[in-house]
C-alpha atoms as a printed R data frame, in Angstrom:
    type eleno elety resid chain resno       x       y       z
1   ATOM     1    CA   UNK     A     1  18.290  29.775  11.937
2   ATOM     2    CA   UNK     A     2  17.136  32.887   9.685
3   ATOM     3    CA   UNK     A     3  19.293  35.170  11.541
4   ATOM     4    CA   UNK     A     4  21.900  33.489   9.480
5   ATOM     5    CA   UNK     A     5  21.354  34.574   6.337
6   ATOM     6    CA   UNK     A     6  22.627  37.759   6.673
7   ATOM     7    CA   UNK     A     7  25.796  37.017   7.188
8   ATOM     8    CA   UNK     A     8  27.551  37.167   3.959
9   ATOM     9    CA   UNK     A     9  29.974  33.832   4.878
10  ATOM    10    CA   UNK     A    10  29.375  31.529   2.284
11  ATOM    11    CA   UNK     A    11  29.427  28.576   4.570
12  ATOM    12    CA   UNK     A    12  25.929  30.105   5.607
13  ATOM    13    CA   UNK     A    13  24.965  29.982   2.466
14  ATOM    14    CA   UNK     A    14  25.393  26.842   0.874
15  ATOM    15    CA   UNK     A    15  21.831  25.774   0.283
16  ATOM    16    CA   UNK     A    16  22.166  21.833   1.568
17  ATOM    17    CA   UNK     A    17  22.991  23.358   4.760
18  ATOM    18    CA   UNK     A    18  20.454  25.669   5.163
19  ATOM    19    CA   UNK     A    19  18.003  22.797   4.330
20  ATOM    20    CA   UNK     A    20  19.196  20.070   6.620
21  ATOM    21    CA   UNK     A    21  18.599  23.078   9.386
22  ATOM    22    CA   UNK     A    22  15.235  23.798   7.869
23  ATOM    23    CA   UNK     A    23  13.821  20.215   7.830
24  ATOM    24    CA   UNK     A    24  15.715  19.393  11.414
25  ATOM    25    CA   UNK     A    25  13.281  22.131  12.239
26  ATOM    26    CA   UNK     A    26  10.159  20.428  10.328
27  ATOM    27    CA   UNK     A    27  10.077  16.875  10.464
28  ATOM    28    CA   UNK     A    28   9.463  16.874  14.608
29  ATOM    29    CA   UNK     A    29   6.344  19.458  13.600
30  ATOM    30    CA   UNK     A    30   5.539  16.984  10.941
31  ATOM    31    CA   UNK     A    31   5.271  14.007  13.062
32  ATOM    32    CA   UNK     A    32   3.045  15.793  16.333
33  ATOM    33    CA   UNK     A    33   0.520  17.111  12.969
34  ATOM    34    CA   UNK     A    34   0.871  15.307  10.607
35  ATOM    35    CA   UNK     A    35  -2.039  12.883   9.814
36  ATOM    36    CA   UNK     A    36  -0.455   9.148   9.600
37  ATOM    37    CA   UNK     A    37  -0.616   7.535   6.327
38  ATOM    38    CA   UNK     A    38  -3.304   5.109   5.755
39  ATOM    39    CA   UNK     A    39  -2.009   1.233   5.003
40  ATOM    40    CA   UNK     A    40  -2.904  -0.165   2.130
41  ATOM    41    CA   UNK     A    41  -4.864  -3.362   2.208
42  ATOM    42    CA   UNK     A    42  -3.982  -6.617   1.058
43  ATOM    43    CA   UNK     A    43  -5.943  -8.606  -0.970
44  ATOM    44    CA   UNK     A    44  -3.873 -11.527  -1.732
45  ATOM    45    CA   UNK     A    45  -2.828 -13.606   1.176
46  ATOM    46    CA   UNK     A    46   0.996 -14.670   1.502
47  ATOM    47    CA   UNK     A    47   0.631 -17.822   0.227
48  ATOM    48    CA   UNK     A    48  -0.629 -16.477  -2.938
49  ATOM    49    CA   UNK     A    49   2.656 -14.345  -3.001
50  ATOM    50    CA   UNK     A    50   4.874 -16.553  -2.738
51  ATOM    51    CA   UNK     A    51   3.439 -18.866  -5.965
52  ATOM    52    CA   UNK     A    52   3.347 -16.061  -8.212
53  ATOM    53    CA   UNK     A    53   7.387 -15.262  -7.259
54  ATOM    54    CA   UNK     A    54   8.115 -19.338  -7.975
55  ATOM    55    CA   UNK     A    55   5.822 -18.771 -10.666
56  ATOM    56    CA   UNK     A    56   8.033 -15.873 -11.948
57  ATOM    57    CA   UNK     A    57  11.646 -17.640 -11.204
58  ATOM    58    CA   UNK     A    58  10.461 -20.618 -13.145
59  ATOM    59    CA   UNK     A    59   9.702 -18.402 -16.261
60  ATOM    60    CA   UNK     A    60  12.820 -16.586 -16.170
61  ATOM    61    CA   UNK     A    61  15.287 -19.558 -15.039
62  ATOM    62    CA   UNK     A    62  13.360 -21.026 -18.677
63  ATOM    63    CA   UNK     A    63  14.247 -24.045 -16.759
64  ATOM    64    CA   UNK     A    64  10.366 -25.078 -16.307
65  ATOM    65    CA   UNK     A    65   8.605 -27.808 -16.798
66  ATOM    66    CA   UNK     A    66   5.544 -27.405 -19.432
67  ATOM    67    CA   UNK     A    67   3.343 -29.997 -16.782
68  ATOM    68    CA   UNK     A    68   4.929 -28.465 -13.527
69  ATOM    69    CA   UNK     A    69   4.022 -24.730 -14.591
70  ATOM    70    CA   UNK     A    70   0.336 -25.767 -15.682
71  ATOM    71    CA   UNK     A    71   0.014 -26.958 -12.406
72  ATOM    72    CA   UNK     A    72   1.127 -24.621 -10.318
73  ATOM    73    CA   UNK     A    73  -0.553 -21.454 -13.150
74  ATOM    74    CA   UNK     A    74  -3.904 -23.307 -11.790
75  ATOM    75    CA   UNK     A    75  -3.223 -23.430  -8.221
76  ATOM    76    CA   UNK     A    76  -2.140 -19.617  -8.523
77  ATOM    77    CA   UNK     A    77  -5.353 -18.786 -10.200
78  ATOM    78    CA   UNK     A    78  -7.916 -20.483  -7.644
79  ATOM    79    CA   UNK     A    79  -5.928 -18.746  -5.231
80  ATOM    80    CA   UNK     A    80  -6.165 -16.076  -5.929
81  ATOM    81    CA   UNK     A    81  -9.976 -15.951  -6.975
82  ATOM    82    CA   UNK     A    82 -10.354 -17.128  -3.509
83  ATOM    83    CA   UNK     A    83  -8.533 -13.704  -1.908
84  ATOM    84    CA   UNK     A    84 -10.917 -11.953  -4.035
85  ATOM    85    CA   UNK     A    85 -13.322 -13.113  -2.726
86  ATOM    86    CA   UNK     A    86 -13.033 -13.486   0.650
87  ATOM    87    CA   UNK     A    87 -11.768 -10.036   0.460
88  ATOM    88    CA   UNK     A    88 -14.800  -8.075  -1.473
89  ATOM    89    CA   UNK     A    89 -16.891 -10.262   1.634
90  ATOM    90    CA   UNK     A    90 -15.138  -8.273   4.427
91  ATOM    91    CA   UNK     A    91 -15.812  -5.398   2.286
92  ATOM    92    CA   UNK     A    92 -19.818  -5.617   2.067
93  ATOM    93    CA   UNK     A    93 -19.830  -7.097   5.707
94  ATOM    94    CA   UNK     A    94 -18.003  -3.706   7.301
95  ATOM    95    CA   UNK     A    95 -20.597  -1.291   4.376
96  ATOM    96    CA   UNK     A    96 -23.346  -3.092   6.246
97  ATOM    97    CA   UNK     A    97 -22.234  -3.224   9.447
98  ATOM    98    CA   UNK     A    98 -21.525   0.459   9.094
99  ATOM    99    CA   UNK     A    99 -23.744   1.521   6.089
100 ATOM   100    CA   UNK     A   100 -21.117   4.179   4.538
101 ATOM   101    CA   UNK     A   101 -18.284   4.215   2.951
102 ATOM   102    CA   UNK     A   102 -16.385   6.317   5.199
103 ATOM   103    CA   UNK     A   103 -16.219   4.123   8.084
104 ATOM   104    CA   UNK     A   104 -15.041   1.764   5.599
105 ATOM   105    CA   UNK     A   105 -11.552   3.461   4.438
106 ATOM   106    CA   UNK     A   106 -11.418   4.346   7.917
107 ATOM   107    CA   UNK     A   107 -11.423   0.859   9.103
108 ATOM   108    CA   UNK     A   108  -9.241  -0.409   6.401
109 ATOM   109    CA   UNK     A   109  -7.157   2.557   4.887
110 ATOM   110    CA   UNK     A   110  -6.823   3.184   1.020
111 ATOM   111    CA   UNK     A   111  -9.242   0.698  -0.201
112 ATOM   112    CA   UNK     A   112 -10.642   0.920  -4.277
113 ATOM   113    CA   UNK     A   113 -14.429   0.065  -4.005
114 ATOM   114    CA   UNK     A   114 -14.750  -2.089  -7.668
115 ATOM   115    CA   UNK     A   115 -18.599  -2.944  -6.504
116 ATOM   116    CA   UNK     A   116 -21.386  -0.750  -6.501
117 ATOM   117    CA   UNK     A   117 -23.401  -0.850  -3.084
118 ATOM   118    CA   UNK     A   118 -27.134  -2.660  -3.580
119 ATOM   119    CA   UNK     A   119 -29.871  -0.759  -2.197
120 ATOM   120    CA   UNK     A   120 -31.774  -2.227   0.239
121 ATOM   121    CA   UNK     A   121 -35.566  -3.340   0.051
């Protein structure tokens, strides 16, 4: 690849072609050596997300009934608090079991902790 730079033809000086050649060589090395991306944990389950999507569609259409929208909104709020509580309990359980934040991050991927760990007595 790099020996092509010494030849003065226009074809070899095309930046896009050189970039493609370079990327072909770098991708396999990146797959072997590169760090895998962490999976982001989902705090909300799929049913909550589908209800939120349904609520967005009702609002965007403008044809929503106030009672139906209010009931859906109330249900979504309850499900969100329940999902967040389950997620928080899972985080606390992992912290107590492993006694460290590093193990938690390794087990769950990227995670933002919104509470401070309580000191054990």
